[in-house]
Amino acid sequence: MWTFAKRKAPMTRGDFKKLPRHVAIIMDGNGRWAKKHKLSVALGHRQGTETLREIIRHTDDLGIEALSIYAFSTENWNRSKEEVAALMQLILDFFASEIDELDAKNVRILILGDKSDLPAKQREVLLQAEERTGGNTGLKLNIALNYGGRAELANAARELAMLVQSGRITPAMIDEKTLADHLYTRGQPDVDLMIRTSGEMRLSNFLLYQCAYAEFLFPTVLWPDFSVQDYDEALIAYGGRERRFGGRLK
Ligand code: IPE
Ligand code: IPE
Ligand code: MG
């Protein structure tokens, strides 16, 4: 009998009837993957960055406009000192190995979150990456580090309050657009597709405002095992969703 190779070739843009403009991913399951393989959690996170590299490449190949990646939440500081240190080291390693290729591919990197609480070295590397790629016009790659959706909204409220206080705007001028213009993702489309791996079905404080009408997918595969083919399947599933935005279809 003829047997087909299990892994299909990655899909290309023309294979999809509809692609999202903005994909957000909560990379979850590194800890469980490490446990399953009897490895340290640090190695689980390291394996996760291998997945990340492939997913960024494929997103870029497909010509998707924006990709937001949840890498470290404001609540992740509650993990052990060792685990936080391993994650901080991975930030340095990831940018050292990827920045040249990302810049060459015209990817624009934006960090979502408060960089001021990160160690000086990490802060510098992230600022450099943002500066170096700031003029790029390709994929908008948003990496959420020390990010919290509630903190982002509180920041926006504070900035708007300051504008009112200084007399530059009036309270009546504040609408959804003004608020969105004070979020980290200003100028970018809302999230169309939110993917969280590992089977957990929650937002964990990620992009609360931007996900108002996002479609959600929760593949059970752990992040280090999430393949380009799994991603293609998620994108196909997105293409089959009927989005209504509160209206009624004819
Ligand atoms: C997600 O993997 C990565 C980060 C939070 C940085 P986890 O470490 O949360 O993996 P699980 O949930 O313990 O399996
Ligand atoms: C969300 O995952 C944060 C990241 C993936 C960076 P967590 O694993 O930290 O979320 P909870 O604690 O399970 O909600
Ligand atoms: Mg988790």
PDB file of C-alpha atoms and ligand atoms in Angstrom:
ATOM      1  CA  MET A   1       0.000   0.000   0.000  1.00  0.00           C
ATOM      2  CA  TRP A   2       1.071   3.517  -0.761  1.00  0.00           C
ATOM      3  CA  THR A   3       1.835   5.457   2.400  1.00  0.00           C
ATOM      4  CA  PHE A   4       1.956   9.190   2.591  1.00  0.00           C
ATOM      5  CA  ALA A   5       4.530  11.082   4.587  1.00  0.00           C
ATOM      6  CA  LYS A   6       2.917  12.139   7.857  1.00  0.00           C
ATOM      7  CA  ARG A   7       4.143  15.697   7.721  1.00  0.00           C
ATOM      8  CA  LYS A   8       2.699  17.797   4.953  1.00  0.00           C
ATOM      9  CA  ALA A   9       4.718  20.582   3.376  1.00  0.00           C
ATOM     10  CA  PRO A  10       4.076  23.992   4.944  1.00  0.00           C
ATOM     11  CA  MET A  11       1.254  25.859   3.250  1.00  0.00           C
ATOM     12  CA  THR A  12       1.727  29.046   1.270  1.00  0.00           C
ATOM     13  CA  ARG A  13      -0.375  32.186   1.185  1.00  0.00           C
ATOM     14  CA  GLY A  14      -2.368  31.123  -1.861  1.00  0.00           C
ATOM     15  CA  ASP A  15      -3.489  27.911  -0.106  1.00  0.00           C
ATOM     16  CA  PHE A  16      -5.681  29.859   2.321  1.00  0.00           C
ATOM     17  CA  LYS A  17      -9.008  31.413   1.449  1.00  0.00           C
ATOM     18  CA  LYS A  18      -8.729  33.857   4.328  1.00  0.00           C
ATOM     19  CA  LEU A  19      -5.792  34.728   6.567  1.00  0.00           C
ATOM     20  CA  PRO A  20      -5.830  36.819   9.740  1.00  0.00           C
ATOM     21  CA  ARG A  21      -4.104  40.195   9.675  1.00  0.00           C
ATOM     22  CA  HIS A  22      -3.009  39.887  13.300  1.00  0.00           C
ATOM     23  CA  VAL A  23      -2.228  36.614  15.076  1.00  0.00           C
ATOM     24  CA  ALA A  24      -1.531  36.489  18.818  1.00  0.00           C
ATOM     25  CA  ILE A  25       0.035  33.455  20.462  1.00  0.00           C
ATOM     26  CA  ILE A  26       0.227  32.459  24.119  1.00  0.00           C
ATOM     27  CA  MET A  27       3.143  30.042  24.093  1.00  0.00           C
ATOM     28  CA  ASP A  28       2.108  27.714  26.902  1.00  0.00           C
ATOM     29  CA  GLY A  29       3.236  24.263  27.986  1.00  0.00           C
ATOM     30  CA  ASN A  30       7.024  24.503  28.200  1.00  0.00           C
ATOM     31  CA  GLY A  31       6.978  23.349  31.829  1.00  0.00           C
ATOM     32  CA  ARG A  32       4.792  20.311  31.119  1.00  0.00           C
ATOM     33  CA  TRP A  33       6.899  19.443  28.079  1.00  0.00           C
ATOM     34  CA  ALA A  34      10.047  19.500  30.211  1.00  0.00           C
ATOM     35  CA  LYS A  35       8.402  17.343  32.862  1.00  0.00           C
ATOM     36  CA  LYS A  36       7.221  14.836  30.278  1.00  0.00           C
ATOM     37  CA  HIS A  37      10.774  14.497  28.947  1.00  0.00           C
ATOM     38  CA  LYS A  38      12.350  14.534  32.426  1.00  0.00           C
ATOM     39  CA  LEU A  39      14.279  17.684  31.594  1.00  0.00           C
ATOM     40  CA  SER A  40      14.766  20.913  33.510  1.00  0.00           C
ATOM     41  CA  VAL A  41      12.164  23.614  32.985  1.00  0.00           C
ATOM     42  CA  ALA A  42      14.935  25.799  31.536  1.00  0.00           C
ATOM     43  CA  LEU A  43      15.392  23.271  28.739  1.00  0.00           C
ATOM     44  CA  GLY A  44      11.656  23.297  28.158  1.00  0.00           C
ATOM     45  CA  HIS A  45      11.784  27.050  27.624  1.00  0.00           C
ATOM     46  CA  ARG A  46      14.826  26.682  25.378  1.00  0.00           C
ATOM     47  CA  GLN A  47      13.005  24.134  23.234  1.00  0.00           C
ATOM     48  CA  GLY A  48      10.127  26.591  23.124  1.00  0.00           C
ATOM     49  CA  THR A  49      12.324  29.202  21.468  1.00  0.00           C
ATOM     50  CA  GLU A  50      13.045  26.698  18.656  1.00  0.00           C
ATOM     51  CA  THR A  51       9.299  26.543  18.010  1.00  0.00           C
ATOM     52  CA  LEU A  52       9.092  30.311  18.159  1.00  0.00           C
ATOM     53  CA  ARG A  53      11.749  30.727  15.481  1.00  0.00           C
ATOM     54  CA  GLU A  54       9.852  28.441  13.079  1.00  0.00           C
ATOM     55  CA  ILE A  55       6.500  30.083  13.772  1.00  0.00           C
ATOM     56  CA  ILE A  56       7.896  33.577  13.179  1.00  0.00           C
ATOM     57  CA  ARG A  57       9.462  32.412   9.890  1.00  0.00           C
ATOM     58  CA  HIS A  58       6.236  30.867   8.696  1.00  0.00           C
ATOM     59  CA  THR A  59       4.180  33.919   9.699  1.00  0.00           C
ATOM     60  CA  ASP A  60       6.567  36.066   7.686  1.00  0.00           C
ATOM     61  CA  ASP A  61       6.499  33.668   4.707  1.00  0.00           C
ATOM     62  CA  LEU A  62       2.687  33.837   4.697  1.00  0.00           C
ATOM     63  CA  GLY A  63       2.764  37.623   4.577  1.00  0.00           C
ATOM     64  CA  ILE A  64       0.673  38.050   7.733  1.00  0.00           C
ATOM     65  CA  GLU A  65       0.772  41.663   8.914  1.00  0.00           C
ATOM     66  CA  ALA A  66       1.280  41.304  12.678  1.00  0.00           C
ATOM     67  CA  LEU A  67       2.260  38.600  15.155  1.00  0.00           C
ATOM     68  CA  SER A  68       2.077  39.112  18.912  1.00  0.00           C
ATOM     69  CA  ILE A  69       3.879  36.644  21.112  1.00  0.00           C
ATOM     70  CA  TYR A  70       3.377  36.309  24.881  1.00  0.00           C
ATOM     71  CA  ALA A  71       6.848  35.609  26.240  1.00  0.00           C
ATOM     72  CA  PHE A  72       6.758  36.828  29.859  1.00  0.00           C
ATOM     73  CA  SER A  73       3.826  38.173  31.841  1.00  0.00           C
ATOM     74  CA  THR A  74       3.856  40.623  34.739  1.00  0.00           C
ATOM     75  CA  GLU A  75       2.771  37.605  36.841  1.00  0.00           C
ATOM     76  CA  ASN A  76       5.655  35.382  35.673  1.00  0.00           C
ATOM     77  CA  TRP A  77       7.952  37.152  38.185  1.00  0.00           C
ATOM     78  CA  ASN A  78       6.232  34.897  40.754  1.00  0.00           C
ATOM     79  CA  ARG A  79       8.185  31.885  39.453  1.00  0.00           C
ATOM     80  CA  SER A  80      11.406  30.677  41.090  1.00  0.00           C
ATOM     81  CA  LYS A  81      14.538  32.795  40.829  1.00  0.00           C
ATOM     82  CA  GLU A  82      16.180  30.068  38.737  1.00  0.00           C
ATOM     83  CA  GLU A  83      13.345  29.887  36.240  1.00  0.00           C
ATOM     84  CA  VAL A  84      13.137  33.676  35.871  1.00  0.00           C
ATOM     85  CA  ALA A  85      16.931  33.783  35.348  1.00  0.00           C
ATOM     86  CA  ALA A  86      16.686  31.094  32.651  1.00  0.00           C
ATOM     87  CA  LEU A  87      13.962  33.057  30.863  1.00  0.00           C
ATOM     88  CA  MET A  88      15.984  36.272  31.083  1.00  0.00           C
ATOM     89  CA  GLN A  89      18.998  34.486  29.596  1.00  0.00           C
ATOM     90  CA  LEU A  90      16.837  33.168  26.759  1.00  0.00           C
ATOM     91  CA  ILE A  91      15.883  36.733  25.846  1.00  0.00           C
ATOM     92  CA  LEU A  92      19.566  37.533  25.290  1.00  0.00           C
ATOM     93  CA  ASP A  93      20.224  34.294  23.392  1.00  0.00           C
ATOM     94  CA  PHE A  94      17.152  34.655  21.217  1.00  0.00           C
ATOM     95  CA  PHE A  95      17.957  38.174  20.082  1.00  0.00           C
ATOM     96  CA  ALA A  96      21.642  37.396  19.576  1.00  0.00           C
ATOM     97  CA  SER A  97      20.830  34.524  17.237  1.00  0.00           C
ATOM     98  CA  GLU A  98      17.763  35.965  15.448  1.00  0.00           C
ATOM     99  CA  ILE A  99      18.182  39.706  15.064  1.00  0.00           C
ATOM    100  CA  ASP A 100      20.248  39.630  11.861  1.00  0.00           C
ATOM    101  CA  GLU A 101      17.805  37.374  10.037  1.00  0.00           C
ATOM    102  CA  LEU A 102      14.756  39.262  11.295  1.00  0.00           C
ATOM    103  CA  ASP A 103      16.212  42.602  10.252  1.00  0.00           C
ATOM    104  CA  ALA A 104      17.250  41.204   6.854  1.00  0.00           C
ATOM    105  CA  LYS A 105      13.649  40.039   6.379  1.00  0.00           C
ATOM    106  CA  ASN A 106      12.385  43.560   7.034  1.00  0.00           C
ATOM    107  CA  VAL A 107      10.651  42.505  10.299  1.00  0.00           C
ATOM    108  CA  ARG A 108       9.807  45.320  12.697  1.00  0.00           C
ATOM    109  CA  ILE A 109      10.237  44.376  16.343  1.00  0.00           C
ATOM    110  CA  LEU A 110       8.165  46.026  19.050  1.00  0.00           C
ATOM    111  CA  ILE A 111       8.304  45.091  22.721  1.00  0.00           C
ATOM    112  CA  LEU A 112       4.942  45.137  24.484  1.00  0.00           C
ATOM    113  CA  GLY A 113       5.321  45.704  28.202  1.00  0.00           C
ATOM    114  CA  ASP A 114       7.368  47.715  30.656  1.00  0.00           C
ATOM    115  CA  LYS A 115      11.057  47.325  29.853  1.00  0.00           C
ATOM    116  CA  SER A 116      12.099  49.439  32.842  1.00  0.00           C
ATOM    117  CA  ASP A 117      11.648  46.519  35.268  1.00  0.00           C
ATOM    118  CA  LEU A 118      13.880  44.195  33.215  1.00  0.00           C
ATOM    119  CA  PRO A 119      17.602  43.786  33.953  1.00  0.00           C
ATOM    120  CA  ALA A 120      19.806  46.425  32.261  1.00  0.00           C
ATOM    121  CA  LYS A 121      21.365  44.021  29.745  1.00  0.00           C
ATOM    122  CA  GLN A 122      18.021  42.738  28.529  1.00  0.00           C
ATOM    123  CA  ARG A 123      16.643  46.272  28.381  1.00  0.00           C
ATOM    124  CA  GLU A 124      19.516  47.369  26.204  1.00  0.00           C
ATOM    125  CA  VAL A 125      19.237  44.418  23.804  1.00  0.00           C
ATOM    126  CA  LEU A 126      15.507  44.994  23.430  1.00  0.00           C
ATOM    127  CA  LEU A 127      15.903  48.723  22.847  1.00  0.00           C
ATOM    128  CA  GLN A 128      18.587  48.040  20.261  1.00  0.00           C
ATOM    129  CA  ALA A 129      16.353  45.546  18.452  1.00  0.00           C
ATOM    130  CA  GLU A 130      13.490  48.056  18.400  1.00  0.00           C
ATOM    131  CA  GLU A 131      15.744  50.839  17.153  1.00  0.00           C
ATOM    132  CA  ARG A 132      17.478  48.728  14.543  1.00  0.00           C
ATOM    133  CA  THR A 133      14.239  47.419  13.051  1.00  0.00           C
ATOM    134  CA  GLY A 134      12.046  50.478  13.737  1.00  0.00           C
ATOM    135  CA  GLY A 135      12.057  51.573  10.099  1.00  0.00           C
ATOM    136  CA  ASN A 136      11.303  48.109   8.692  1.00  0.00           C
ATOM    137  CA  THR A 137       8.052  47.708   6.823  1.00  0.00           C
ATOM    138  CA  GLY A 138       7.504  43.926   6.862  1.00  0.00           C
ATOM    139  CA  LEU A 139       5.970  41.714   9.550  1.00  0.00           C
ATOM    140  CA  LYS A 140       5.161  43.573  12.764  1.00  0.00           C
ATOM    141  CA  LEU A 141       6.575  41.263  15.416  1.00  0.00           C
ATOM    142  CA  ASN A 142       5.332  42.202  18.883  1.00  0.00           C
ATOM    143  CA  ILE A 143       7.031  40.426  21.746  1.00  0.00           C
ATOM    144  CA  ALA A 144       5.297  40.795  25.092  1.00  0.00           C
ATOM    145  CA  LEU A 145       7.815  40.886  27.918  1.00  0.00           C
ATOM    146  CA  ASN A 146       6.857  41.968  31.407  1.00  0.00           C
ATOM    147  CA  TYR A 147       3.490  42.573  29.806  1.00  0.00           C
ATOM    148  CA  GLY A 148       0.084  42.713  31.442  1.00  0.00           C
ATOM    149  CA  GLY A 149      -3.122  43.738  29.695  1.00  0.00           C
ATOM    150  CA  ARG A 150      -4.455  45.512  32.769  1.00  0.00           C
ATOM    151  CA  ALA A 151      -1.194  47.411  33.263  1.00  0.00           C
ATOM    152  CA  GLU A 152      -1.346  48.442  29.593  1.00  0.00           C
ATOM    153  CA  LEU A 153      -4.860  49.845  30.070  1.00  0.00           C
ATOM    154  CA  ALA A 154      -3.861  51.600  33.293  1.00  0.00           C
ATOM    155  CA  ASN A 155      -0.916  53.208  31.445  1.00  0.00           C
ATOM    156  CA  ALA A 156      -3.209  54.409  28.691  1.00  0.00           C
ATOM    157  CA  ALA A 157      -5.589  55.909  31.288  1.00  0.00           C
ATOM    158  CA  ARG A 158      -2.673  57.684  32.967  1.00  0.00           C
ATOM    159  CA  GLU A 159      -1.372  59.109  29.681  1.00  0.00           C
ATOM    160  CA  LEU A 160      -4.834  60.363  28.730  1.00  0.00           C
ATOM    161  CA  ALA A 161      -5.348  61.892  32.187  1.00  0.00           C
ATOM    162  CA  MET A 162      -2.087  63.785  31.753  1.00  0.00           C
ATOM    163  CA  LEU A 163      -3.183  65.092  28.360  1.00  0.00           C
ATOM    164  CA  VAL A 164      -6.447  66.328  29.888  1.00  0.00           C
ATOM    165  CA  GLN A 165      -4.628  67.874  32.833  1.00  0.00           C
ATOM    166  CA  SER A 166      -2.292  69.789  30.525  1.00  0.00           C
ATOM    167  CA  GLY A 167      -5.278  71.041  28.546  1.00  0.00           C
ATOM    168  CA  ARG A 168      -4.260  69.361  25.297  1.00  0.00           C
ATOM    169  CA  ILE A 169      -7.456  67.316  25.067  1.00  0.00           C
ATOM    170  CA  THR A 170     -10.850  67.411  26.776  1.00  0.00           C
ATOM    171  CA  PRO A 171     -12.501  64.344  28.401  1.00  0.00           C
ATOM    172  CA  ALA A 172     -15.142  64.416  25.655  1.00  0.00           C
ATOM    173  CA  MET A 173     -12.426  63.784  23.069  1.00  0.00           C
ATOM    174  CA  ILE A 174     -11.585  60.385  24.556  1.00  0.00           C
ATOM    175  CA  ASP A 175     -13.121  57.581  22.525  1.00  0.00           C
ATOM    176  CA  GLU A 176     -12.150  53.998  21.624  1.00  0.00           C
ATOM    177  CA  LYS A 177      -9.693  55.216  18.997  1.00  0.00           C
ATOM    178  CA  THR A 178      -7.923  57.614  21.405  1.00  0.00           C
ATOM    179  CA  LEU A 179      -7.626  54.833  23.944  1.00  0.00           C
ATOM    180  CA  ALA A 180      -6.253  52.390  21.341  1.00  0.00           C
ATOM    181  CA  ASP A 181      -3.709  55.025  20.317  1.00  0.00           C
ATOM    182  CA  HIS A 182      -2.238  54.853  23.822  1.00  0.00           C
ATOM    183  CA  LEU A 183      -1.762  51.082  23.875  1.00  0.00           C
ATOM    184  CA  TYR A 184       1.543  49.412  22.972  1.00  0.00           C
ATOM    185  CA  THR A 185      -0.059  48.147  19.760  1.00  0.00           C
ATOM    186  CA  ARG A 186      -1.082  51.604  18.527  1.00  0.00           C
ATOM    187  CA  GLY A 187      -1.551  51.739  14.776  1.00  0.00           C
ATOM    188  CA  GLN A 188      -1.917  47.978  14.422  1.00  0.00           C
ATOM    189  CA  PRO A 189      -5.059  46.023  13.555  1.00  0.00           C
ATOM    190  CA  ASP A 190      -6.972  44.279  16.371  1.00  0.00           C
ATOM    191  CA  VAL A 191      -6.125  40.641  17.014  1.00  0.00           C
ATOM    192  CA  ASP A 192      -8.027  38.423  14.562  1.00  0.00           C
ATOM    193  CA  LEU A 193      -6.813  35.068  15.830  1.00  0.00           C
ATOM    194  CA  MET A 194      -5.625  34.177  19.321  1.00  0.00           C
ATOM    195  CA  ILE A 195      -3.919  30.798  19.740  1.00  0.00           C
ATOM    196  CA  ARG A 196      -3.023  29.338  23.137  1.00  0.00           C
ATOM    197  CA  THR A 197      -1.241  26.015  23.149  1.00  0.00           C
ATOM    198  CA  SER A 198      -1.277  23.316  25.864  1.00  0.00           C
ATOM    199  CA  GLY A 199      -5.050  23.153  26.211  1.00  0.00           C
ATOM    200  CA  GLU A 200      -5.459  25.925  28.784  1.00  0.00           C
ATOM    201  CA  MET A 201      -8.400  28.125  27.872  1.00  0.00           C
ATOM    202  CA  ARG A 202      -7.735  31.535  29.322  1.00  0.00           C
ATOM    203  CA  LEU A 203      -6.186  34.850  28.360  1.00  0.00           C
ATOM    204  CA  SER A 204      -3.887  35.245  31.388  1.00  0.00           C
ATOM    205  CA  ASN A 205      -3.946  39.032  31.010  1.00  0.00           C
ATOM    206  CA  PHE A 206      -2.822  39.091  27.347  1.00  0.00           C
ATOM    207  CA  LEU A 207      -4.074  41.816  24.957  1.00  0.00           C
ATOM    208  CA  LEU A 208      -7.387  42.308  26.768  1.00  0.00           C
ATOM    209  CA  TYR A 209      -8.454  45.308  24.674  1.00  0.00           C
ATOM    210  CA  GLN A 210      -7.114  44.076  21.338  1.00  0.00           C
ATOM    211  CA  CYS A 211      -8.925  40.715  21.548  1.00  0.00           C
ATOM    212  CA  ALA A 212     -12.438  42.177  21.771  1.00  0.00           C
ATOM    213  CA  TYR A 213     -13.520  40.324  18.592  1.00  0.00           C
ATOM    214  CA  ALA A 214     -10.694  37.818  18.186  1.00  0.00           C
ATOM    215  CA  GLU A 215     -11.358  34.212  17.245  1.00  0.00           C
ATOM    216  CA  PHE A 216      -9.857  31.801  19.785  1.00  0.00           C
ATOM    217  CA  LEU A 217      -8.165  28.457  19.234  1.00  0.00           C
ATOM    218  CA  PHE A 218      -6.819  26.222  21.986  1.00  0.00           C
ATOM    219  CA  PRO A 219      -4.757  23.393  20.483  1.00  0.00           C
ATOM    220  CA  THR A 220      -3.841  20.837  23.161  1.00  0.00           C
ATOM    221  CA  VAL A 221      -0.287  20.385  21.899  1.00  0.00           C
ATOM    222  CA  LEU A 222       2.427  21.736  24.208  1.00  0.00           C
ATOM    223  CA  TRP A 223       4.313  24.741  22.826  1.00  0.00           C
ATOM    224  CA  PRO A 224       7.656  22.978  22.177  1.00  0.00           C
ATOM    225  CA  ASP A 225       5.754  20.404  20.070  1.00  0.00           C
ATOM    226  CA  PHE A 226       3.676  22.987  18.175  1.00  0.00           C
ATOM    227  CA  SER A 227       4.693  22.550  14.548  1.00  0.00           C
ATOM    228  CA  VAL A 228       4.306  24.649  11.421  1.00  0.00           C
ATOM    229  CA  GLN A 229       1.676  22.088  10.354  1.00  0.00           C
ATOM    230  CA  ASP A 230      -0.243  22.643  13.604  1.00  0.00           C
ATOM    231  CA  TYR A 231      -0.070  26.361  12.894  1.00  0.00           C
ATOM    232  CA  ASP A 232      -1.377  25.846   9.351  1.00  0.00           C
ATOM    233  CA  GLU A 233      -4.268  23.833  10.804  1.00  0.00           C
ATOM    234  CA  ALA A 234      -5.089  26.671  13.167  1.00  0.00           C
ATOM    235  CA  LEU A 235      -5.031  29.134  10.270  1.00  0.00           C
ATOM    236  CA  ILE A 236      -7.332  26.869   8.239  1.00  0.00           C
ATOM    237  CA  ALA A 237      -9.716  26.642  11.201  1.00  0.00           C
ATOM    238  CA  TYR A 238      -9.684  30.434  11.428  1.00  0.00           C
ATOM    239  CA  GLY A 239     -10.615  30.606   7.727  1.00  0.00           C
ATOM    240  CA  GLY A 240     -13.717  28.546   8.477  1.00  0.00           C
ATOM    241  CA  ARG A 241     -14.948  30.777  11.291  1.00  0.00           C
ATOM    242  CA  GLU A 242     -17.889  33.066  10.678  1.00  0.00           C
ATOM    243  CA  ARG A 243     -17.159  36.463  12.155  1.00  0.00           C
ATOM    244  CA  ARG A 244     -20.133  38.656  12.875  1.00  0.00           C
ATOM    245  CA  PHE A 245     -18.928  41.609  14.944  1.00  0.00           C
ATOM    246  CA  GLY A 246     -22.383  41.924  16.428  1.00  0.00           C
ATOM    247  CA  GLY A 247     -24.127  42.164  13.079  1.00  0.00           C
ATOM    248  CA  ARG A 248     -26.400  39.682  11.300  1.00  0.00           C
ATOM    249  CA  LEU A 249     -25.304  37.815   8.235  1.00  0.00           C
ATOM    250  CA  LYS A 250     -27.607  37.909   5.231  1.00  0.00           C
TER     251      LYS A 250
HETATM  252  C1  IPE B   1       4.900  29.059  28.989  1.00  0.00           C
HETATM  253  O1  IPE B   1       5.188  27.792  29.449  1.00  0.00           O
HETATM  254  C2  IPE B   1       6.110  29.930  28.901  1.00  0.00           C
HETATM  255  C3  IPE B   1       6.176  31.019  29.864  1.00  0.00           C
HETATM  256  C4  IPE B   1       5.306  31.296  30.793  1.00  0.00           C
HETATM  257  C5  IPE B   1       7.332  31.875  29.742  1.00  0.00           C
HETATM  258  P1  IPE B   1       4.939  27.419  30.958  1.00  0.00           P
HETATM  259  O2  IPE B   1       6.237  27.497  31.683  1.00  0.00           O
HETATM  260  O3  IPE B   1       3.857  28.218  31.535  1.00  0.00           O
HETATM  261  O4  IPE B   1       4.501  25.896  30.818  1.00  0.00           O
HETATM  262  P2  IPE B   1       3.520  25.093  31.774  1.00  0.00           P
HETATM  263  O5  IPE B   1       2.217  25.831  31.790  1.00  0.00           O
HETATM  264  O6  IPE B   1       4.156  25.072  33.130  1.00  0.00           O
HETATM  265  O7  IPE B   1       3.438  23.751  31.151  1.00  0.00           O
HETATM  266  C1  IPE B   2       0.884  32.953  30.207  1.00  0.00           C
HETATM  267  O1  IPE B   2       1.142  31.662  30.593  1.00  0.00           O
HETATM  268  C2  IPE B   2       2.144  33.736  30.044  1.00  0.00           C
HETATM  269  C3  IPE B   2       3.021  33.322  28.950  1.00  0.00           C
HETATM  270  C4  IPE B   2       2.832  32.349  28.117  1.00  0.00           C
HETATM  271  C5  IPE B   2       4.196  34.131  28.813  1.00  0.00           C
HETATM  272  P1  IPE B   2       1.165  31.198  32.116  1.00  0.00           P
HETATM  273  O2  IPE B   2       1.484  29.758  32.106  1.00  0.00           O
HETATM  274  O3  IPE B   2       2.045  32.100  32.903  1.00  0.00           O
HETATM  275  O4  IPE B   2      -0.339  31.481  32.557  1.00  0.00           O
HETATM  276  P2  IPE B   2      -1.208  30.823  33.730  1.00  0.00           P
HETATM  277  O5  IPE B   2      -0.512  31.122  35.016  1.00  0.00           O
HETATM  278  O6  IPE B   2      -1.290  29.368  33.455  1.00  0.00           O
HETATM  279  O7  IPE B   2      -2.539  31.508  33.612  1.00  0.00           O
HETATM  280 MG    MG B   3       1.825  27.844  31.689  1.00  0.00          MG
END
